[in-house]
GROMACS .gro file of C-alpha atoms in nm:
model
  446
    1MET     CA    1 -20.537   1.290   4.048
    2SER     CA    2 -20.166   1.366   4.092
    3ARG     CA    3 -19.976   1.396   4.428
    4THR     CA    4 -19.812   1.714   4.540
    5ARG     CA    5 -19.439   1.676   4.524
    6SER     CA    6 -19.322   1.653   4.886
    7THR     CA    7 -19.040   1.514   5.077
    8SER     CA    8 -18.906   1.509   5.427
    9PRO     CA    9 -18.673   1.790   5.503
   10ILE     CA   10 -18.409   1.538   5.569
   11SER     CA   11 -18.267   1.348   5.270
   12ARG     CA   12 -18.431   1.017   5.190
   13THR     CA   13 -18.192   0.880   4.935
   14VAL     CA   14 -18.133   0.533   5.080
   15SER     CA   15 -18.370   0.258   5.184
   16ARG     CA   16 -18.305   0.064   5.499
   17ARG     CA   17 -18.315  -0.288   5.364
   18SER     CA   18 -18.286  -0.469   5.686
   19LEU     CA   19 -18.359  -0.377   6.037
   20LEU     CA   20 -18.000  -0.304   6.099
   21ALA     CA   21 -17.887  -0.173   5.765
   22GLY     CA   22 -17.969   0.189   5.857
   23ALA     CA   23 -17.956   0.465   5.614
   24GLY     CA   24 -17.649   0.449   5.383
   25ALA     CA   25 -17.300   0.575   5.448
   26ALA     CA   26 -17.242   0.934   5.490
   27GLY     CA   27 -17.059   1.163   5.717
   28ALA     CA   28 -16.759   1.100   5.945
   29GLY     CA   29 -16.845   1.039   6.323
   30LEU     CA   30 -16.770   1.284   6.580
   31GLY     CA   31 -16.465   1.244   6.796
   32LEU     CA   32 -16.507   0.971   7.066
   33ALA     CA   33 -16.441   1.064   7.419
   34ALA     CA   34 -16.287   0.777   7.611
   35CYS     CA   35 -16.489   0.611   7.888
   36GLY     CA   36 -16.333   0.338   8.080
   37GLY     CA   37 -16.476  -0.001   8.179
   38GLY     CA   38 -16.756  -0.053   8.420
   39SER     CA   39 -16.854  -0.367   8.578
   40GLY     CA   40 -17.164  -0.579   8.500
   41GLY     CA   41 -16.990  -0.865   8.329
   42ASP     CA   42 -17.166  -1.104   8.578
   43GLY     CA   43 -17.501  -1.009   8.434
   44GLY     CA   44 -17.596  -0.797   8.741
   45THR     CA   45 -17.656  -0.415   8.755
   46PRO     CA   46 -17.318  -0.237   8.769
   47GLU     CA   47 -17.233   0.047   9.010
   48SER     CA   48 -17.240   0.395   8.861
   49ASP     CA   49 -16.976   0.649   8.902
   50PRO     CA   50 -17.190   0.967   8.953
   51ASP     CA   51 -16.882   1.188   8.885
   52HIS     CA   52 -16.865   1.062   8.522
   53LYS     CA   53 -17.067   1.311   8.323
   54ASP     CA   54 -16.903   1.306   7.977
   55LEU     CA   55 -17.123   1.056   7.786
   56VAL     CA   56 -17.097   0.932   7.434
   57MET     CA   57 -17.391   0.793   7.225
   58THR     CA   58 -17.310   0.575   6.923
   59VAL     CA   59 -17.547   0.525   6.637
   60TRP     CA   60 -17.525   0.433   6.268
   61GLY     CA   61 -17.656   0.596   5.966
   62GLY     CA   62 -17.595   0.892   5.727
   63GLU     CA   63 -17.643   1.263   5.725
   64ALA     CA   64 -18.028   1.238   5.772
   65ASP     CA   65 -17.981   1.023   6.077
   66LYS     CA   66 -17.712   1.260   6.202
   67ILE     CA   67 -17.951   1.553   6.198
   68ALA     CA   68 -18.237   1.364   6.368
   69TYR     CA   69 -18.025   1.213   6.644
   70GLN     CA   70 -17.832   1.547   6.702
   71ALA     CA   71 -18.174   1.715   6.760
   72ARG     CA   72 -18.258   1.471   7.013
   73VAL     CA   73 -17.934   1.487   7.194
   74ASP     CA   74 -17.972   1.862   7.207
   75LEU     CA   75 -18.314   1.798   7.388
   76ALA     CA   76 -18.136   1.561   7.628
   77LYS     CA   77 -17.881   1.826   7.703
   78GLU     CA   78 -18.152   2.079   7.798
   79LYS     CA   79 -18.304   1.805   8.029
   80PHE     CA   80 -17.968   1.709   8.183
   81PRO     CA   81 -17.751   2.026   8.176
   82ASP     CA   82 -17.503   1.855   8.413
   83TYR     CA   83 -17.404   1.613   8.158
   84THR     CA   84 -17.193   1.645   7.835
   85ILE     CA   85 -17.357   1.414   7.563
   86THR     CA   86 -17.146   1.368   7.245
   87LEU     CA   87 -17.302   1.198   6.938
   88GLN     CA   88 -17.087   0.966   6.739
   89LEU     CA   89 -17.247   0.847   6.409
   90ILE     CA   90 -17.075   0.563   6.229
   91PRO     CA   91 -17.150   0.453   5.875
   92SER     CA   92 -17.372   0.148   5.866
   93GLU     CA   93 -17.115  -0.083   5.707
   94ASN     CA   94 -16.850  -0.012   5.964
   95TYR     CA   95 -17.080   0.007   6.271
   96GLU     CA   96 -17.073  -0.345   6.413
   97GLN     CA   97 -16.695  -0.381   6.388
   98LYS     CA   98 -16.613  -0.053   6.531
   99VAL     CA   99 -16.851  -0.078   6.834
  100GLN     CA  100 -16.731  -0.440   6.895
  101THR     CA  101 -16.378  -0.307   6.921
  102MET     CA  102 -16.474  -0.016   7.143
  103ILE     CA  103 -16.660  -0.242   7.383
  104SER     CA  104 -16.383  -0.508   7.394
  105SER     CA  105 -16.111  -0.239   7.460
  106LYS     CA  106 -16.337  -0.072   7.727
  107THR     CA  107 -16.328   0.264   7.546
  108GLY     CA  108 -16.707   0.315   7.534
  109PRO     CA  109 -16.969   0.409   7.435
  110ASP     CA  110 -17.208   0.506   7.712
  111ILE     CA  111 -17.526   0.454   7.507
  112MET     CA  112 -17.550   0.252   7.189
  113GLN     CA  113 -17.784   0.185   6.912
  114VAL     CA  114 -17.867  -0.192   6.833
  115ALA     CA  115 -18.127  -0.382   6.626
  116GLU     CA  116 -18.177  -0.747   6.563
  117ASN     CA  117 -17.809  -0.835   6.662
  118VAL     CA  118 -17.872  -0.711   7.015
  119ASN     CA  119 -17.805  -1.056   7.152
  120VAL     CA  120 -17.469  -1.092   6.972
  121TYR     CA  121 -17.364  -0.851   7.246
  122SER     CA  122 -17.582  -0.953   7.543
  123SER     CA  123 -17.486  -1.317   7.509
  124LYS     CA  124 -17.124  -1.214   7.553
  125GLN     CA  125 -17.221  -1.007   7.866
  126GLN     CA  126 -17.131  -0.694   7.680
  127LEU     CA  127 -17.444  -0.511   7.765
  128VAL     CA  128 -17.592  -0.402   8.097
  129PRO     CA  129 -17.925  -0.569   8.192
  130LEU     CA  130 -18.184  -0.296   8.236
  131ASP     CA  131 -18.452  -0.458   8.432
  132ASP     CA  132 -18.355  -0.289   8.777
  133TYR     CA  133 -18.347   0.036   8.616
  134ILE     CA  134 -18.683  -0.010   8.441
  135SER     CA  135 -18.833  -0.118   8.759
  136ALA     CA  136 -18.691   0.162   8.962
  137ALA     CA  137 -18.809   0.422   8.709
  138GLY     CA  138 -19.170   0.276   8.697
  139LEU     CA  139 -19.130   0.242   8.321
  140ASP     CA  140 -19.424   0.029   8.174
  141MET     CA  141 -19.272  -0.130   7.872
  142ALA     CA  142 -19.584  -0.272   7.734
  143ALA     CA  143 -19.792   0.030   7.772
  144THR     CA  144 -19.510   0.261   7.637
  145PHE     CA  145 -19.398   0.053   7.341
  146GLY     CA  146 -19.640  -0.246   7.288
  147PRO     CA  147 -19.513  -0.587   7.191
  148VAL     CA  148 -19.182  -0.453   7.052
  149GLY     CA  149 -19.082  -0.408   7.409
  150GLU     CA  150 -19.010  -0.780   7.435
  151ASN     CA  151 -18.783  -0.774   7.125
  152TYR     CA  152 -18.479  -0.684   7.324
  153ARG     CA  153 -18.499  -0.950   7.603
  154TRP     CA  154 -18.264  -1.255   7.618
  155ASP     CA  155 -18.235  -1.520   7.890
  156GLY     CA  156 -18.497  -1.360   8.094
  157LYS     CA  157 -18.340  -1.009   8.099
  158THR     CA  158 -18.411  -0.684   7.914
  159TYR     CA  159 -18.120  -0.526   7.737
  160GLY     CA  160 -18.267  -0.251   7.510
  161ILE     CA  161 -18.527   0.020   7.518
  162PRO     CA  162 -18.717   0.046   7.181
  163ASP     CA  163 -18.627   0.366   6.997
  164ARG     CA  164 -18.761   0.332   6.636
  165SER     CA  165 -19.027   0.073   6.534
  166GLY     CA  166 -19.244   0.083   6.234
  167ALA     CA  167 -19.447  -0.223   6.095
  168MET     CA  168 -19.409  -0.329   5.741
  169VAL     CA  169 -19.703  -0.180   5.550
  170LEU     CA  170 -19.873  -0.219   5.219
  171TYR     CA  171 -19.819   0.061   4.967
  172TYR     CA  172 -20.072   0.069   4.683
  173ASN     CA  173 -20.135   0.273   4.366
  174LYS     CA  174 -20.470   0.426   4.379
  175ASP     CA  175 -20.482   0.497   4.001
  176LEU     CA  176 -20.421   0.140   3.910
  177PHE     CA  177 -20.674   0.015   4.173
  178ASP     CA  178 -20.934   0.261   4.024
  179ALA     CA  179 -20.870   0.155   3.677
  180ALA     CA  180 -20.918  -0.207   3.773
  181GLY     CA  181 -21.235  -0.135   3.973
  182ILE     CA  182 -21.096  -0.273   4.290
  183GLU     CA  183 -21.157  -0.141   4.637
  184TYR     CA  184 -20.847  -0.010   4.822
  185PRO     CA  185 -20.686  -0.257   5.087
  186THR     CA  186 -20.778  -0.256   5.442
  187ALA     CA  187 -20.653  -0.432   5.755
  188ASP     CA  188 -20.927  -0.688   5.689
  189TRP     CA  189 -20.758  -0.821   5.382
  190ASP     CA  190 -20.654  -1.189   5.398
  191TRP     CA  191 -20.450  -1.395   5.165
  192ASP     CA  192 -20.739  -1.483   4.935
  193THR     CA  193 -20.855  -1.118   4.916
  194PHE     CA  194 -20.497  -0.999   4.843
  195LEU     CA  195 -20.430  -1.262   4.578
  196ASP     CA  196 -20.765  -1.195   4.394
  197ALA     CA  197 -20.654  -0.820   4.387
  198ALA     CA  198 -20.310  -0.892   4.274
  199LYS     CA  199 -20.431  -1.109   3.988
  200ALA     CA  200 -20.677  -0.825   3.879
  201LEU     CA  201 -20.397  -0.564   3.895
  202THR     CA  202 -20.159  -0.778   3.682
  203ASP     CA  203 -20.147  -0.696   3.310
  204PRO     CA  204 -19.871  -0.870   3.115
  205ALA     CA  205 -19.944  -0.654   2.799
  206LYS     CA  206 -19.846  -0.349   3.006
  207GLY     CA  207 -19.560  -0.516   3.188
  208GLN     CA  208 -19.764  -0.448   3.511
  209PHE     CA  209 -19.756  -0.666   3.820
  210GLY     CA  210 -20.001  -0.675   4.107
  211TYR     CA  211 -19.745  -0.701   4.378
  212GLY     CA  212 -19.373  -0.630   4.439
  213GLY     CA  213 -19.292  -0.975   4.595
  214VAL     CA  214 -19.199  -1.141   4.913
  215GLY     CA  215 -18.848  -1.246   4.871
  216TRP     CA  216 -18.694  -1.026   5.131
  217TRP     CA  217 -18.687  -1.218   5.477
  218PRO     CA  218 -18.905  -0.965   5.684
  219GLN     CA  219 -19.175  -1.032   5.433
  220TRP     CA  220 -19.177  -1.408   5.409
  221PHE     CA  221 -19.111  -1.437   5.779
  222SER     CA  222 -19.433  -1.251   5.822
  223LEU     CA  223 -19.617  -1.494   5.598
  224VAL     CA  224 -19.485  -1.784   5.790
  225ALA     CA  225 -19.614  -1.637   6.117
  226GLN     CA  226 -19.942  -1.553   5.969
  227ASN     CA  227 -19.977  -1.926   5.885
  228GLY     CA  228 -19.909  -2.032   6.248
  229GLY     CA  229 -19.539  -2.124   6.176
  230ALA     CA  230 -19.201  -1.974   6.280
  231VAL     CA  231 -18.855  -1.982   6.140
  232LEU     CA  232 -18.727  -1.967   6.484
  233ASP     CA  233 -18.926  -2.109   6.792
  234PRO     CA  234 -19.042  -1.799   6.977
  235GLU     CA  235 -18.943  -1.934   7.306
  236THR     CA  236 -18.615  -2.116   7.243
  237GLY     CA  237 -18.493  -1.969   6.925
  238ALA     CA  238 -18.444  -2.314   6.780
  239PRO     CA  239 -18.485  -2.363   6.406
  240SER     CA  240 -18.846  -2.455   6.310
  241VAL     CA  241 -18.864  -2.349   5.944
  242ASN     CA  242 -18.964  -2.697   5.802
  243SER     CA  243 -19.277  -2.726   5.994
  244PRO     CA  244 -19.590  -2.798   5.794
  245GLU     CA  245 -19.717  -2.434   5.860
  246ALA     CA  246 -19.395  -2.284   5.746
  247VAL     CA  247 -19.368  -2.498   5.426
  248GLU     CA  248 -19.720  -2.409   5.332
  249ALA     CA  249 -19.654  -2.036   5.371
  250LEU     CA  250 -19.336  -2.067   5.167
  251GLN     CA  251 -19.510  -2.241   4.889
  252TRP     CA  252 -19.785  -1.981   4.892
  253ALA     CA  253 -19.500  -1.709   4.872
  254GLN     CA  254 -19.330  -1.882   4.574
  255ASP     CA  255 -19.655  -1.928   4.383
  256LEU     CA  256 -19.702  -1.559   4.366
  257TYR     CA  257 -19.408  -1.562   4.120
  258PHE     CA  258 -19.427  -1.877   3.922
  259THR     CA  259 -19.792  -1.999   3.942
  260HIS     CA  260 -19.994  -1.684   3.970
  261LYS     CA  261 -19.728  -1.466   3.816
  262VAL     CA  262 -19.849  -1.160   4.001
  263ALA     CA  263 -19.508  -1.065   4.125
  264PRO     CA  264 -19.185  -0.989   3.926
  265THR     CA  265 -18.914  -1.251   3.938
  266ALA     CA  266 -18.551  -1.144   3.942
  267VAL     CA  267 -18.554  -1.172   3.562
  268ASP     CA  268 -18.855  -0.952   3.528
  269TYR     CA  269 -18.690  -0.695   3.743
  270SER     CA  270 -18.383  -0.709   3.544
  271ASN     CA  271 -18.584  -0.652   3.231
  272MET     CA  272 -18.735  -0.341   3.378
  273GLY     CA  273 -18.399  -0.174   3.408
  274PRO     CA  274 -18.074  -0.188   3.578
  275GLU     CA  275 -18.081  -0.227   3.959
  276MET     CA  276 -18.457  -0.214   3.960
  277GLY     CA  277 -18.626  -0.332   4.275
  278ALA     CA  278 -18.983  -0.330   4.421
  279ASP     CA  279 -18.954   0.025   4.559
  280GLY     CA  280 -18.851   0.171   4.219
  281ALA     CA  281 -19.106  -0.040   4.024
  282PHE     CA  282 -19.377   0.080   4.243
  283GLN     CA  283 -19.277   0.440   4.198
  284GLN     CA  284 -19.285   0.386   3.815
  285GLY     CA  285 -19.638   0.225   3.813
  286LEU     CA  286 -19.497  -0.115   3.730
  287VAL     CA  287 -19.617  -0.286   4.045
  288ALA     CA  288 -19.952  -0.190   4.199
  289MET     CA  289 -19.877  -0.300   4.565
  290ASN     CA  290 -19.557  -0.308   4.758
  291SER     CA  291 -19.488  -0.413   5.115
  292THR     CA  292 -19.200  -0.230   5.287
  293GLY     CA  293 -19.128   0.015   5.565
  294PHE     CA  294 -19.176   0.381   5.655
  295TRP     CA  295 -18.881   0.502   5.451
  296ALA     CA  296 -19.096   0.464   5.132
  297VAL     CA  297 -19.321   0.747   5.244
  298GLY     CA  298 -19.074   1.025   5.159
  299GLY     CA  299 -18.958   0.845   4.843
  300ASN     CA  300 -19.313   0.796   4.707
  301ALA     CA  301 -19.419   1.153   4.811
  302GLY     CA  302 -19.133   1.293   4.590
  303ILE     CA  303 -19.254   1.135   4.273
  304GLU     CA  304 -19.459   1.360   4.062
  305GLY     CA  305 -19.801   1.219   3.961
  306LEU     CA  306 -19.771   0.902   4.176
  307ASN     CA  307 -20.114   0.862   4.331
  308TRP     CA  308 -20.051   0.626   4.631
  309ASP     CA  309 -20.151   0.552   4.980
  310ILE     CA  310 -20.086   0.307   5.276
  311ALA     CA  311 -20.271   0.020   5.436
  312PRO     CA  312 -20.180  -0.224   5.709
  313PHE     CA  313 -20.022  -0.543   5.563
  314PHE     CA  314 -20.265  -0.827   5.471
  315HIS     CA  315 -20.306  -1.125   5.711
  316GLY     CA  316 -20.332  -1.499   5.688
  317LYS     CA  317 -20.480  -1.733   5.963
  318GLU     CA  318 -20.325  -1.491   6.207
  319LYS     CA  319 -20.232  -1.126   6.202
  320ALA     CA  320 -19.852  -1.094   6.204
  321VAL     CA  321 -19.619  -0.836   6.045
  322SER     CA  322 -19.256  -0.762   6.075
  323ALA     CA  323 -19.134  -0.430   6.208
  324PHE     CA  324 -18.825  -0.238   6.132
  325GLY     CA  325 -18.666  -0.066   6.432
  326SER     CA  326 -18.376  -0.027   6.678
  327ALA     CA  327 -18.317   0.013   7.051
  328LEU     CA  328 -18.089   0.195   7.276
  329VAL     CA  329 -17.860  -0.006   7.506
  330ILE     CA  330 -17.587   0.050   7.775
  331PRO     CA  331 -17.259  -0.131   7.706
  332THR     CA  332 -17.075  -0.273   8.012
  333ALA     CA  333 -16.795  -0.029   7.935
  334ALA     CA  334 -17.015   0.262   8.052
  335LYS     CA  335 -16.886   0.424   8.363
  336ASN     CA  336 -17.219   0.583   8.471
  337PRO     CA  337 -17.497   0.349   8.354
  338GLN     CA  338 -17.754   0.514   8.578
  339ALA     CA  339 -17.696   0.825   8.390
  340SER     CA  340 -17.703   0.644   8.064
  341PHE     CA  341 -18.039   0.498   8.156
  342GLU     CA  342 -18.182   0.832   8.266
  343ILE     CA  343 -18.097   0.978   7.919
  344ILE     CA  344 -18.222   0.665   7.726
  345GLN     CA  345 -18.545   0.693   7.920
  346PHE     CA  346 -18.582   1.053   7.805
  347LEU     CA  347 -18.466   0.981   7.443
  348THR     CA  348 -18.732   0.710   7.416
  349SER     CA  349 -19.018   0.929   7.571
  350ALA     CA  350 -19.262   1.111   7.346
  351GLU     CA  351 -19.074   1.432   7.396
  352GLY     CA  352 -18.735   1.290   7.333
  353GLN     CA  353 -18.847   1.107   7.010
  354THR     CA  354 -19.044   1.408   6.863
  355PRO     CA  355 -18.758   1.489   6.616
  356ILE     CA  356 -18.804   1.155   6.461
  357ALA     CA  357 -19.154   1.248   6.367
  358ASP     CA  358 -19.079   1.611   6.290
  359LEU     CA  359 -18.801   1.533   6.052
  360GLY     CA  360 -18.959   1.229   5.897
  361GLN     CA  361 -18.680   1.005   5.996
  362ASP     CA  362 -18.875   0.700   6.103
  363VAL     CA  363 -19.156   0.559   6.306
  364PRO     CA  364 -19.103   0.641   6.670
  365ALA     CA  365 -19.132   0.343   6.905
  366ASN     CA  366 -19.323   0.540   7.168
  367LEU     CA  367 -19.691   0.461   7.116
  368GLU     CA  368 -19.804   0.800   7.250
  369LEU     CA  369 -19.616   0.982   6.981
  370GLN     CA  370 -19.714   0.722   6.710
  371GLY     CA  371 -20.079   0.816   6.781
  372SER     CA  372 -20.022   1.195   6.786
  373ASP     CA  373 -20.069   1.455   6.508
  374ALA     CA  374 -19.695   1.515   6.524
  375PHE     CA  375 -19.642   1.180   6.353
  376LEU     CA  376 -19.979   1.122   6.179
  377ASP     CA  377 -20.009   1.468   6.027
  378PRO     CA  378 -19.657   1.604   5.996
  379GLU     CA  379 -19.568   1.936   5.844
  380TRP     CA  380 -19.303   1.790   5.626
  381LEU     CA  381 -19.548   1.563   5.437
  382GLU     CA  382 -19.792   1.743   5.218
  383ALA     CA  383 -19.910   1.425   5.052
  384ASP     CA  384 -20.239   1.286   5.196
  385ALA     CA  385 -20.098   0.955   5.315
  386ASN     CA  386 -20.262   0.735   5.571
  387LEU     CA  387 -19.976   0.724   5.836
  388GLU     CA  388 -20.250   0.588   6.069
  389ALA     CA  389 -20.158   0.252   5.918
  390PHE     CA  390 -19.837   0.224   6.137
  391PRO     CA  391 -20.001   0.259   6.484
  392GLU     CA  392 -20.292   0.051   6.349
  393SER     CA  393 -20.040  -0.228   6.275
  394ALA     CA  394 -19.872  -0.198   6.617
  395ASP     CA  395 -20.062  -0.496   6.775
  396MET     CA  396 -19.979  -0.719   6.484
  397ILE     CA  397 -19.600  -0.680   6.506
  398PHE     CA  398 -19.403  -0.994   6.565
  399THR     CA  399 -19.040  -1.032   6.566
  400PRO     CA  400 -18.842  -1.358   6.525
  401LYS     CA  401 -18.624  -1.430   6.838
  402PHE     CA  402 -18.318  -1.225   6.821
  403ILE     CA  403 -18.065  -1.507   6.866
  404PRO     CA  404 -17.691  -1.456   6.937
  405GLU     CA  405 -17.618  -1.632   6.607
  406TRP     CA  406 -17.824  -1.383   6.416
  407ASN     CA  407 -17.554  -1.296   6.165
  408GLU     CA  408 -17.477  -1.658   6.088
  409MET     CA  409 -17.860  -1.720   6.058
  410GLN     CA  410 -17.888  -1.447   5.793
  411LYS     CA  411 -17.609  -1.602   5.593
  412SER     CA  412 -17.777  -1.943   5.602
  413VAL     CA  413 -18.114  -1.788   5.498
  414ASP     CA  414 -17.957  -1.612   5.204
  415ASP     CA  415 -17.764  -1.926   5.086
  416ALA     CA  416 -18.062  -2.156   5.123
  417MET     CA  417 -18.329  -1.933   4.965
  418ALA     CA  418 -18.140  -1.812   4.657
  419SER     CA  419 -18.247  -2.106   4.442
  420PHE     CA  420 -18.600  -2.094   4.592
  421TRP     CA  421 -18.669  -1.752   4.458
  422LEU     CA  422 -18.540  -1.848   4.120
  423GLY     CA  423 -18.806  -2.135   4.106
  424GLU     CA  424 -18.537  -2.405   4.117
  425SER     CA  425 -18.654  -2.582   4.420
  426ASP     CA  426 -18.988  -2.635   4.610
  427ALA     CA  427 -19.097  -2.514   4.947
  428LYS     CA  428 -19.033  -2.854   5.132
  429THR     CA  429 -18.691  -2.920   4.982
  430THR     CA  430 -18.579  -2.560   5.055
  431ALA     CA  431 -18.722  -2.553   5.408
  432ASP     CA  432 -18.550  -2.891   5.493
  433ASP     CA  433 -18.217  -2.750   5.362
  434LEU     CA  434 -18.256  -2.431   5.554
  435GLN     CA  435 -18.344  -2.612   5.869
  436SER     CA  436 -18.025  -2.829   5.850
  437ARG     CA  437 -17.816  -2.525   5.787
  438LEU     CA  438 -17.976  -2.330   6.096
  439GLU     CA  439 -17.926  -2.642   6.320
  440ARG     CA  440 -17.556  -2.629   6.228
  441VAL     CA  441 -17.504  -2.270   6.334
  442ILE     CA  442 -17.769  -2.212   6.614
  443LYS     CA  443 -17.667  -2.342   6.964
  444PRO     CA  444 -17.952  -2.519   7.153
  445SER     CA  445 -18.088  -2.298   7.438
  446GLU     CA  446 -17.994  -2.423   7.781
   0.00000   0.00000   0.00000
């Protein structure tokens, strides 16, 4: 059975390959209205200037993101007619440098999008803590957003309200499963069930692999968590990647490539074609299962004849899966943080996030909207995909502690893991090397 060709009405040409990466560069940002520095550098709640009504919201991304965010800003303008809200979109690769300059020079913005590097800013006292606003508004973070509400906390304070948050899920090719006589995956799959299926779906004669692989950090971080380990201690943020649990998970992950040979190595991908990766190989029927984020929905739906669906990510001893998302924060440069928070609270409500679902931009963080027909049965998606897998995965989401040294940590991970995914070092050696690298860049928690 072939799929109806269907894509989101907003372009889906670039994958978000990290939580922060965003959609690719496109579109110049709108003009920035200057907004001078507020207080709050002491970590307390700053005073608001109620006369300051010209607000700027800064986000990253491309044209698709611009369309979705502008639709939400327009709704906020209807809700708060006394405020002028200007959207400034910055291409992903320039985002961090530009907003850091803006914050340091106290030229704005009033609302800002962040992801896993939130505490790069909060640790420098560049963000307003939101706990007093949350309490005064009666906002129940756990009920509204689930466990991802804890992601944007540091040193006992909340700095961000979740905006987008979709779990990593398992995409699978139904035709390949049917041909192999294997039942489709479910949330009950464990490592053994998954591996048995991946083996049965691998056919070297056809150049077909059972699985796309786990070399991307959100994938293998999830496996470590599923095995009872952690790359970073969830309480302190200290490195713990060389624990027995983490090492066992890493070895299991590497064995998918070089022992069981159910996932393509870098050489295998290179032989498939230039710049081939797991997403493209899945769409060409060269891998039967692929674990990635929401963005693959529109991409897969646009492939004629691809008979695919979605299931929650498989589990190990524990259920744990990475999520891809972002939050909205208030920089200390904001003159009217009370107004900023009111707008953020609306933008992260079911009403304020509806354009995310209607335009197929991402998974809205608001659980009410995640469970609604607006997200689960959107008009833009004609393909019969099980979007229920995203809210079904919400309680499984784990996130590594968002340490202030996140950027340095990522470089250490890339450097230490490169030889591992080429099969040139074993899990214990690699984990010990990465542990040492992380200990050199991560400051002990006080």
